[in-house]
């Protein structure tokens, strides 16, 4: 393993006197991130503490990044919406929804200290982790890891509240849902960690959501690019920004369960041979179909800029050719009202008509699509015909075929596509 630095490691050796309790050991740095289901209650937090201790006993220094306890962020989001009849103030929204991670960081430090492991919790502003000004979906720009390094050098475990950042004007920001992954990887890159372990409630990255598809295959190894293709199209295990950061920083990732000791999925520069990676899905989307008037390209870019600057994340955007006057945009259901208000403010003379679908899901066949694009589209249409399911739209790029459809039909479509494109295909093989 890579040796980051030499630190004084305190080790108690049975049968030796007090004078022999200290020796120098080369230590590697591991970043562990634990998601909300792994920290769902106090018992789970105590269980996770044992996993931290296990890494310490292997001679590692450990930085722990925590999410909010399961369900807490959703509750905070709900309370925020209950307080607002019109326009949500993104900066105040971030103050509310980021608070769950502060609680978990403190509880984790309490649990480890109680077990005799010196620990210290850190919030984003104390480090600081600096982001841009885009509340709700900020980008991490930089961080000063000196205080974390000082904490480690004192023999402490550093517990960092994930998901949070600090804007240039000193306001709390958040880095998107699932953003604790992003925080963990950013710290791992900045501190040149040996690896970053992402603990969740599933055994790794699968060919489909294992909560929906019981016979989904676990992928033992994935490249960064393959993982980006899956995460960017709705796979729930990792946030896309975290994968991009790991790729740029050359930090290997492991995705594994905190509920067992299975191997999980390793994500690195390894590539694969095989057409299909998996079937991704996400529900609770809102779809805007906009008929544009005038320079459709310029209007489309301006609409996307307005939404992004309003901290509304766009999951999907497509203009239809050859006319190209129809723009489809997909956003999270929670952002529907805000997105509609922004579009209405911009619409005069530029948007001829606007149709909104509130219960939309996105399903995608992900893999090396470009060589068999027409064949895959034909097969998908045949599957949908057999199921007697209509879709709103189909969009094709080099890495996926994406479908927009009613949320009610999502699970049925995912199962059918997984059966044909994954289970009836050979297992993906690793390529050095």
Tab-separated table of C-alpha atoms in Angstrom:
chain	number	residue	atom	x	y	z
A	1	UNK	CA	0.000	0.000	0.000
A	2	UNK	CA	1.046	3.603	-0.550
A	3	UNK	CA	2.652	5.209	2.496
A	4	UNK	CA	1.335	8.739	2.869
A	5	UNK	CA	3.418	9.868	5.842
A	6	UNK	CA	5.073	8.512	8.990
A	7	UNK	CA	3.111	9.132	12.194
A	8	UNK	CA	3.532	8.049	15.788
A	9	UNK	CA	1.185	5.100	16.327
A	10	UNK	CA	0.246	4.173	19.895
A	11	UNK	CA	0.090	0.404	20.268
A	12	UNK	CA	-0.307	-1.522	23.490
A	13	UNK	CA	1.631	-4.786	23.431
A	14	UNK	CA	0.733	-7.406	26.018
A	15	UNK	CA	3.527	-8.368	28.391
A	16	UNK	CA	5.566	-5.212	27.779
A	17	UNK	CA	6.008	-2.311	30.146
A	18	UNK	CA	4.732	1.231	29.580
A	19	UNK	CA	7.998	2.316	28.037
A	20	UNK	CA	7.428	-0.023	25.078
A	21	UNK	CA	3.906	1.126	24.156
A	22	UNK	CA	5.007	3.468	21.363
A	23	UNK	CA	6.675	2.746	18.050
A	24	UNK	CA	6.807	4.265	14.576
A	25	UNK	CA	4.641	2.662	11.889
A	26	UNK	CA	3.981	3.623	8.268
A	27	UNK	CA	0.282	4.403	7.986
A	28	UNK	CA	-2.064	4.678	5.045
A	29	UNK	CA	-5.106	6.904	4.931
A	30	UNK	CA	-8.563	5.459	4.291
A	31	UNK	CA	-11.721	7.522	3.818
A	32	UNK	CA	-14.927	5.765	4.842
A	33	UNK	CA	-18.308	7.175	3.883
A	34	UNK	CA	-21.494	5.844	5.507
A	35	UNK	CA	-24.928	6.495	4.022
A	36	UNK	CA	-28.176	7.156	5.830
A	37	UNK	CA	-29.378	3.563	5.978
A	38	UNK	CA	-26.053	2.559	7.534
A	39	UNK	CA	-26.669	5.212	10.221
A	40	UNK	CA	-30.427	4.808	10.586
A	41	UNK	CA	-30.441	4.656	14.385
A	42	UNK	CA	-28.105	4.610	17.371
A	43	UNK	CA	-27.555	0.848	17.161
A	44	UNK	CA	-26.518	1.183	13.527
A	45	UNK	CA	-24.144	4.038	14.407
A	46	UNK	CA	-22.524	1.831	17.059
A	47	UNK	CA	-22.224	-0.972	14.493
A	48	UNK	CA	-20.568	1.364	12.002
A	49	UNK	CA	-18.141	2.461	14.729
A	50	UNK	CA	-16.861	-1.121	14.823
A	51	UNK	CA	-16.051	-0.926	11.096
A	52	UNK	CA	-14.033	2.219	11.747
A	53	UNK	CA	-12.169	0.464	14.537
A	54	UNK	CA	-11.451	-2.497	12.234
A	55	UNK	CA	-9.576	-0.177	9.838
A	56	UNK	CA	-7.644	1.380	12.712
A	57	UNK	CA	-6.627	-2.087	13.884
A	58	UNK	CA	-5.249	-2.714	10.378
A	59	UNK	CA	-2.902	0.235	10.936
A	60	UNK	CA	-4.803	2.836	8.913
A	61	UNK	CA	-5.599	6.417	9.653
A	62	UNK	CA	-9.302	7.002	9.067
A	63	UNK	CA	-11.444	9.919	7.973
A	64	UNK	CA	-15.158	9.162	8.263
A	65	UNK	CA	-17.752	11.063	6.212
A	66	UNK	CA	-21.370	10.690	7.283
A	67	UNK	CA	-24.777	11.285	5.753
A	68	UNK	CA	-27.860	12.202	7.731
A	69	UNK	CA	-29.734	9.336	9.398
A	70	UNK	CA	-32.177	7.553	7.089
A	71	UNK	CA	-35.299	9.630	6.449
A	72	UNK	CA	-34.013	12.778	8.156
A	73	UNK	CA	-33.151	14.716	4.991
A	74	UNK	CA	-36.558	13.883	3.498
A	75	UNK	CA	-38.195	15.177	6.664
A	76	UNK	CA	-36.163	18.389	6.521
A	77	UNK	CA	-37.051	18.860	2.853
A	78	UNK	CA	-40.721	18.333	3.718
A	79	UNK	CA	-40.633	20.907	6.484
A	80	UNK	CA	-38.968	23.385	4.117
A	81	UNK	CA	-41.732	23.002	1.552
A	82	UNK	CA	-44.415	23.318	4.227
A	83	UNK	CA	-43.008	26.727	5.174
A	84	UNK	CA	-43.093	28.044	1.613
A	85	UNK	CA	-46.153	28.966	-0.439
A	86	UNK	CA	-44.305	30.574	-3.321
A	87	UNK	CA	-40.551	30.755	-3.936
A	88	UNK	CA	-38.007	28.686	-1.992
A	89	UNK	CA	-34.926	30.656	-0.916
A	90	UNK	CA	-32.096	28.243	-1.847
A	91	UNK	CA	-29.585	29.526	0.742
A	92	UNK	CA	-32.036	29.080	3.626
A	93	UNK	CA	-33.140	25.723	2.253
A	94	UNK	CA	-29.507	24.594	2.469
A	95	UNK	CA	-29.256	25.745	6.096
A	96	UNK	CA	-32.181	23.471	6.940
A	97	UNK	CA	-31.397	20.348	4.924
A	98	UNK	CA	-27.682	20.281	5.829
A	99	UNK	CA	-28.411	20.008	9.549
A	100	UNK	CA	-28.970	16.242	9.531
A	101	UNK	CA	-25.295	15.540	8.836
A	102	UNK	CA	-24.223	17.674	11.798
A	103	UNK	CA	-26.244	15.465	14.151
A	104	UNK	CA	-24.825	12.242	12.702
A	105	UNK	CA	-21.232	13.492	12.832
A	106	UNK	CA	-21.601	14.337	16.503
A	107	UNK	CA	-23.243	11.000	17.325
A	108	UNK	CA	-20.516	9.073	15.514
A	109	UNK	CA	-17.807	10.945	17.429
A	110	UNK	CA	-19.629	10.253	20.705
A	111	UNK	CA	-19.881	6.537	19.902
A	112	UNK	CA	-16.197	6.198	18.995
A	113	UNK	CA	-14.986	8.218	21.989
A	114	UNK	CA	-17.094	6.010	24.243
A	115	UNK	CA	-15.276	2.984	22.810
A	116	UNK	CA	-11.904	4.528	23.621
A	117	UNK	CA	-11.161	5.793	20.090
A	118	UNK	CA	-10.256	9.484	20.091
A	119	UNK	CA	-12.525	11.230	17.599
A	120	UNK	CA	-13.422	14.742	16.554
A	121	UNK	CA	-16.349	15.903	14.416
A	122	UNK	CA	-15.950	18.581	11.758
A	123	UNK	CA	-18.513	20.675	9.875
A	124	UNK	CA	-17.811	22.044	6.410
A	125	UNK	CA	-17.214	25.617	7.547
A	126	UNK	CA	-14.663	24.497	10.125
A	127	UNK	CA	-12.364	22.878	7.551
A	128	UNK	CA	-13.449	24.715	5.274
A	129	UNK	CA	-14.851	22.946	2.215
A	130	UNK	CA	-15.352	25.750	-0.292
A	131	UNK	CA	-17.973	25.575	-3.041
A	132	UNK	CA	-19.408	27.820	-5.707
A	133	UNK	CA	-22.576	29.821	-5.027
A	134	UNK	CA	-25.070	27.355	-6.532
A	135	UNK	CA	-27.138	26.350	-3.520
A	136	UNK	CA	-28.793	22.893	-3.514
A	137	UNK	CA	-26.329	21.597	-6.125
A	138	UNK	CA	-22.996	23.292	-5.457
A	139	UNK	CA	-19.633	22.264	-6.871
A	140	UNK	CA	-16.708	21.777	-4.487
A	141	UNK	CA	-13.933	24.166	-5.502
A	142	UNK	CA	-11.287	23.587	-2.843
A	143	UNK	CA	-10.646	22.599	0.735
A	144	UNK	CA	-7.927	23.187	3.288
A	145	UNK	CA	-7.285	19.797	4.882
A	146	UNK	CA	-4.801	21.093	7.474
A	147	UNK	CA	-7.229	20.816	10.385
A	148	UNK	CA	-8.094	17.235	9.410
A	149	UNK	CA	-4.409	16.372	9.064
A	150	UNK	CA	-3.709	17.924	12.470
A	151	UNK	CA	-6.557	15.871	13.951
A	152	UNK	CA	-5.128	12.670	12.485
A	153	UNK	CA	-1.639	13.479	13.711
A	154	UNK	CA	-3.053	13.644	17.247
A	155	UNK	CA	-4.279	10.082	16.846
A	156	UNK	CA	-7.899	11.106	16.305
A	157	UNK	CA	-10.458	9.802	13.856
A	158	UNK	CA	-11.784	12.781	11.901
A	159	UNK	CA	-15.576	12.644	11.442
A	160	UNK	CA	-16.743	14.995	8.671
A	161	UNK	CA	-20.346	16.002	8.013
A	162	UNK	CA	-20.962	15.219	4.361
A	163	UNK	CA	-23.169	17.063	1.872
A	164	UNK	CA	-22.172	20.502	3.189
A	165	UNK	CA	-20.013	23.268	1.819
A	166	UNK	CA	-19.317	26.973	2.231
A	167	UNK	CA	-20.029	29.523	-0.508
A	168	UNK	CA	-17.675	32.422	-1.347
A	169	UNK	CA	-19.913	34.743	0.701
A	170	UNK	CA	-19.795	32.489	3.755
A	171	UNK	CA	-23.190	30.772	3.469
A	172	UNK	CA	-23.829	27.071	4.004
A	173	UNK	CA	-24.309	25.226	0.703
A	174	UNK	CA	-25.218	21.649	-0.184
A	175	UNK	CA	-23.718	19.618	-3.010
A	176	UNK	CA	-26.781	17.728	-4.273
A	177	UNK	CA	-28.732	14.755	-2.961
A	178	UNK	CA	-26.333	11.913	-2.308
A	179	UNK	CA	-23.648	14.561	-1.908
A	180	UNK	CA	-21.879	12.900	1.012
A	181	UNK	CA	-20.261	10.650	-1.622
A	182	UNK	CA	-18.921	13.789	-3.269
A	183	UNK	CA	-17.595	15.116	0.052
A	184	UNK	CA	-15.863	11.818	0.837
A	185	UNK	CA	-14.167	11.519	-2.541
A	186	UNK	CA	-13.125	15.183	-2.531
A	187	UNK	CA	-11.423	14.648	0.841
A	188	UNK	CA	-9.803	11.419	-0.396
A	189	UNK	CA	-8.419	13.225	-3.450
A	190	UNK	CA	-7.226	16.267	-1.494
A	191	UNK	CA	-5.475	14.099	1.105
A	192	UNK	CA	-4.174	11.508	-1.393
A	193	UNK	CA	-5.937	8.662	0.394
A	194	UNK	CA	-5.184	5.062	-0.511
A	195	UNK	CA	-8.858	4.492	-1.305
A	196	UNK	CA	-12.349	5.687	-0.501
A	197	UNK	CA	-14.919	3.174	0.762
A	198	UNK	CA	-18.590	4.001	0.170
A	199	UNK	CA	-20.792	2.019	2.568
A	200	UNK	CA	-24.465	1.605	1.770
A	201	UNK	CA	-27.253	-0.941	2.274
A	202	UNK	CA	-26.495	-3.001	-0.856
A	203	UNK	CA	-23.486	-5.173	-1.658
A	204	UNK	CA	-22.113	-3.006	-4.450
A	205	UNK	CA	-23.101	-1.782	-7.904
A	206	UNK	CA	-25.655	-3.992	-9.635
A	207	UNK	CA	-26.976	-4.355	-13.163
A	208	UNK	CA	-30.273	-2.924	-11.863
A	209	UNK	CA	-31.650	-1.682	-8.581
A	210	UNK	CA	-31.638	-4.877	-6.460
A	211	UNK	CA	-34.634	-3.552	-4.546
A	212	UNK	CA	-36.611	-3.818	-7.784
A	213	UNK	CA	-34.847	-6.714	-9.518
A	214	UNK	CA	-34.067	-9.585	-7.182
A	215	UNK	CA	-31.874	-11.385	-9.744
A	216	UNK	CA	-29.777	-8.325	-10.638
A	217	UNK	CA	-26.091	-9.177	-11.025
A	218	UNK	CA	-23.453	-7.563	-8.831
A	219	UNK	CA	-20.597	-6.049	-10.819
A	220	UNK	CA	-17.311	-6.903	-9.079
A	221	UNK	CA	-15.270	-4.318	-10.961
A	222	UNK	CA	-16.156	-1.217	-12.938
A	223	UNK	CA	-14.200	1.525	-14.646
A	224	UNK	CA	-14.778	5.135	-13.673
A	225	UNK	CA	-16.391	5.788	-17.058
A	226	UNK	CA	-18.740	2.816	-16.789
A	227	UNK	CA	-19.761	3.935	-13.313
A	228	UNK	CA	-20.359	7.465	-14.578
A	229	UNK	CA	-22.559	6.096	-17.342
A	230	UNK	CA	-24.679	4.268	-14.765
A	231	UNK	CA	-24.747	6.991	-12.103
A	232	UNK	CA	-25.479	9.777	-14.570
A	233	UNK	CA	-28.564	7.947	-15.798
A	234	UNK	CA	-30.143	7.173	-12.471
A	235	UNK	CA	-28.226	4.374	-10.741
A	236	UNK	CA	-28.601	5.234	-7.060
A	237	UNK	CA	-25.397	3.867	-5.566
A	238	UNK	CA	-23.057	6.796	-6.320
A	239	UNK	CA	-23.447	10.475	-7.078
A	240	UNK	CA	-21.936	11.299	-10.518
A	241	UNK	CA	-19.790	14.164	-9.192
A	242	UNK	CA	-18.104	11.782	-6.770
A	243	UNK	CA	-17.102	9.428	-9.586
A	244	UNK	CA	-15.765	12.317	-11.679
A	245	UNK	CA	-13.675	13.499	-8.729
A	246	UNK	CA	-12.299	10.011	-8.080
A	247	UNK	CA	-11.369	9.623	-11.744
A	248	UNK	CA	-9.562	12.966	-11.888
A	249	UNK	CA	-7.783	12.273	-8.595
A	250	UNK	CA	-6.979	8.623	-9.398
A	251	UNK	CA	-8.513	7.427	-6.128
A	252	UNK	CA	-9.916	3.878	-6.205
A	253	UNK	CA	-13.423	3.457	-4.817
A	254	UNK	CA	-15.090	0.508	-3.134
A	255	UNK	CA	-18.867	0.307	-2.889
A	256	UNK	CA	-19.926	-2.179	-0.233
A	257	UNK	CA	-22.552	-2.920	2.367
A	258	UNK	CA	-22.302	-1.946	6.029
A	259	UNK	CA	-24.650	-4.860	6.826
A	260	UNK	CA	-22.296	-7.708	5.859
A	261	UNK	CA	-18.673	-8.461	4.993
A	262	UNK	CA	-19.088	-9.139	1.264
A	263	UNK	CA	-16.480	-7.832	-1.154
A	264	UNK	CA	-18.551	-5.166	-2.911
A	265	UNK	CA	-17.615	-3.416	-6.171
A	266	UNK	CA	-14.192	-1.923	-6.911
A	267	UNK	CA	-14.128	1.138	-9.179
A	268	UNK	CA	-10.849	2.074	-10.831
A	269	UNK	CA	-9.290	2.454	-14.285
A	270	UNK	CA	-10.238	-1.120	-15.139
A	271	UNK	CA	-12.254	-1.404	-18.358
A	272	UNK	CA	-14.680	-4.051	-19.541
A	273	UNK	CA	-15.638	-5.952	-22.633
A	274	UNK	CA	-19.346	-6.322	-23.144
A	275	UNK	CA	-22.256	-4.446	-24.659
A	276	UNK	CA	-24.480	-3.760	-21.657
A	277	UNK	CA	-23.708	-2.589	-18.131
A	278	UNK	CA	-27.170	-2.391	-16.638
A	279	UNK	CA	-30.653	-0.937	-16.556
A	280	UNK	CA	-30.962	2.278	-14.565
A	281	UNK	CA	-34.140	3.865	-13.274
A	282	UNK	CA	-35.371	6.850	-11.328
A	283	UNK	CA	-38.914	7.897	-10.546
A	284	UNK	CA	-40.406	11.045	-8.982
A	285	UNK	CA	-39.470	13.227	-11.942
A	286	UNK	CA	-41.352	16.099	-13.568
A	287	UNK	CA	-41.178	16.498	-17.349
A	288	UNK	CA	-41.574	19.816	-19.180
A	289	UNK	CA	-42.295	19.689	-22.905
A	290	UNK	CA	-41.775	23.178	-24.323
A	291	UNK	CA	-42.625	24.450	-27.806
A	292	UNK	CA	-40.126	27.207	-28.606
A	293	UNK	CA	-40.403	30.219	-30.884
A	294	UNK	CA	-37.397	31.801	-32.509
A	295	UNK	CA	-33.780	30.701	-32.136
A	296	UNK	CA	-34.427	27.343	-30.472
A	297	UNK	CA	-30.750	26.641	-29.790
A	298	UNK	CA	-30.168	29.941	-27.996
A	299	UNK	CA	-33.475	29.714	-26.095
A	300	UNK	CA	-32.719	26.147	-24.976
A	301	UNK	CA	-29.316	27.158	-23.648
A	302	UNK	CA	-30.817	30.146	-21.839
A	303	UNK	CA	-33.555	28.011	-20.241
A	304	UNK	CA	-31.012	25.522	-18.961
A	305	UNK	CA	-28.805	28.330	-17.657
A	306	UNK	CA	-31.755	29.896	-15.797
A	307	UNK	CA	-32.676	26.604	-14.145
A	308	UNK	CA	-29.112	25.720	-13.187
A	309	UNK	CA	-28.480	29.176	-11.734
A	310	UNK	CA	-31.688	28.724	-9.727
A	311	UNK	CA	-30.155	25.553	-8.204
A	312	UNK	CA	-32.493	23.265	-10.167
A	313	UNK	CA	-30.682	20.169	-11.366
A	314	UNK	CA	-31.602	18.997	-14.877
A	315	UNK	CA	-31.658	15.206	-15.186
A	316	UNK	CA	-32.321	15.127	-18.904
A	317	UNK	CA	-32.612	17.610	-21.749
A	318	UNK	CA	-33.381	16.876	-25.388
A	319	UNK	CA	-34.356	18.850	-28.471
A	320	UNK	CA	-36.075	17.044	-31.278
A	321	UNK	CA	-34.908	17.284	-34.863
A	322	UNK	CA	-35.274	18.041	-37.696
A	323	UNK	CA	-37.526	20.918	-36.638
A	324	UNK	CA	-35.830	21.211	-33.239
A	325	UNK	CA	-38.458	23.512	-31.757
A	326	UNK	CA	-39.534	21.093	-29.007
A	327	UNK	CA	-37.434	21.000	-25.849
A	328	UNK	CA	-37.940	18.351	-23.164
A	329	UNK	CA	-36.486	18.883	-19.698
A	330	UNK	CA	-36.615	16.460	-16.770
A	331	UNK	CA	-36.185	17.637	-13.175
A	332	UNK	CA	-36.844	16.207	-9.728
A	333	UNK	CA	-40.498	16.320	-8.699
A	334	UNK	CA	-39.526	18.490	-5.707
A	335	UNK	CA	-38.252	21.150	-8.133
A	336	UNK	CA	-41.356	21.196	-10.359
A	337	UNK	CA	-43.033	24.303	-8.921
A	338	UNK	CA	-39.806	26.293	-8.795
A	339	UNK	CA	-38.895	25.276	-12.360
A	340	UNK	CA	-42.356	26.243	-13.616
A	341	UNK	CA	-42.101	29.658	-11.963
A	342	UNK	CA	-38.688	30.275	-13.572
A	343	UNK	CA	-39.959	29.220	-16.995
A	344	UNK	CA	-43.048	31.421	-16.688
A	345	UNK	CA	-40.885	34.426	-15.899
A	346	UNK	CA	-38.833	33.794	-19.037
A	347	UNK	CA	-41.589	32.518	-21.332
A	348	UNK	CA	-42.996	35.656	-22.973
A	349	UNK	CA	-42.433	35.441	-26.734
A	350	UNK	CA	-40.070	32.484	-26.443
A	351	UNK	CA	-42.169	29.535	-25.225
A	352	UNK	CA	-45.294	29.027	-27.313
A	353	UNK	CA	-46.721	26.231	-25.196
A	354	UNK	CA	-45.766	24.256	-22.108
A	355	UNK	CA	-46.966	20.781	-21.110
A	356	UNK	CA	-46.052	19.363	-17.698
A	357	UNK	CA	-46.121	15.699	-16.695
A	358	UNK	CA	-45.779	15.229	-12.939
A	359	UNK	CA	-45.393	11.470	-12.469
A	360	UNK	CA	-42.568	10.526	-14.773
A	361	UNK	CA	-39.808	7.925	-14.549
A	362	UNK	CA	-36.616	7.610	-16.548
A	363	UNK	CA	-35.365	4.149	-17.507
A	364	UNK	CA	-32.154	3.592	-19.479
A	365	UNK	CA	-30.304	0.699	-21.076
A	366	UNK	CA	-26.664	1.605	-20.429
A	367	UNK	CA	-23.580	0.304	-22.205
A	368	UNK	CA	-21.748	0.460	-25.512
A	369	UNK	CA	-24.746	1.411	-27.589
A	370	UNK	CA	-23.290	3.193	-30.604
A	371	UNK	CA	-22.652	0.142	-32.821
A	372	UNK	CA	-26.064	-1.420	-32.282
A	373	UNK	CA	-28.210	1.620	-31.744
A	374	UNK	CA	-30.922	0.824	-34.281
A	375	UNK	CA	-31.057	-2.853	-33.303
A	376	UNK	CA	-31.437	-1.956	-29.623
A	377	UNK	CA	-34.168	0.599	-30.290
A	378	UNK	CA	-36.100	-1.934	-32.362
A	379	UNK	CA	-35.798	-4.533	-29.611
A	380	UNK	CA	-36.967	-2.065	-26.940
A	381	UNK	CA	-39.984	-1.095	-29.030
A	382	UNK	CA	-40.849	-4.761	-29.430
A	383	UNK	CA	-40.647	-5.310	-25.651
A	384	UNK	CA	-42.861	-2.291	-24.995
A	385	UNK	CA	-45.399	-3.497	-27.570
A	386	UNK	CA	-45.558	-6.911	-25.882
A	387	UNK	CA	-46.194	-5.181	-22.547
A	388	UNK	CA	-48.717	-2.805	-24.175
A	389	UNK	CA	-46.894	0.133	-22.605
A	390	UNK	CA	-46.636	3.553	-24.202
A	391	UNK	CA	-43.777	5.917	-23.433
A	392	UNK	CA	-43.449	9.668	-23.672
A	393	UNK	CA	-40.060	9.756	-25.385
A	394	UNK	CA	-37.002	7.731	-26.327
A	395	UNK	CA	-33.553	9.271	-26.635
A	396	UNK	CA	-30.345	7.602	-27.861
A	397	UNK	CA	-26.688	8.482	-27.346
A	398	UNK	CA	-23.441	6.511	-27.601
A	399	UNK	CA	-23.760	5.138	-24.067
A	400	UNK	CA	-27.478	4.666	-23.472
A	401	UNK	CA	-31.026	4.446	-24.708
A	402	UNK	CA	-33.263	6.433	-22.338
A	403	UNK	CA	-37.020	6.134	-21.987
A	404	UNK	CA	-39.379	8.577	-20.324
A	405	UNK	CA	-42.591	6.940	-19.142
A	406	UNK	CA	-45.241	6.904	-16.441
A	407	UNK	CA	-43.846	6.133	-12.973
A	408	UNK	CA	-46.544	3.474	-12.580
A	409	UNK	CA	-44.996	1.421	-15.395
A	410	UNK	CA	-41.356	1.815	-14.374
A	411	UNK	CA	-40.841	-1.429	-12.473
A	412	UNK	CA	-42.498	-3.546	-15.169
A	413	UNK	CA	-40.318	-2.014	-17.890
A	414	UNK	CA	-37.103	-2.350	-15.858
A	415	UNK	CA	-37.758	-6.058	-15.278
A	416	UNK	CA	-38.442	-6.735	-18.953
A	417	UNK	CA	-35.400	-4.817	-20.196
A	418	UNK	CA	-33.142	-6.412	-17.591
A	419	UNK	CA	-34.267	-9.884	-18.615
A	420	UNK	CA	-33.481	-9.278	-22.287
A	421	UNK	CA	-30.397	-7.058	-22.219
A	422	UNK	CA	-28.675	-8.371	-19.082
A	423	UNK	CA	-29.782	-11.876	-18.103
A	424	UNK	CA	-29.768	-13.151	-21.674
A	425	UNK	CA	-26.284	-11.770	-22.302
A	426	UNK	CA	-22.889	-13.164	-21.207
A	427	UNK	CA	-21.418	-11.854	-17.978
A	428	UNK	CA	-19.248	-8.755	-18.386
A	429	UNK	CA	-15.562	-9.662	-18.565
A	430	UNK	CA	-12.710	-7.618	-17.172
A	431	UNK	CA	-10.105	-6.232	-19.533
A	432	UNK	CA	-6.698	-5.229	-18.204
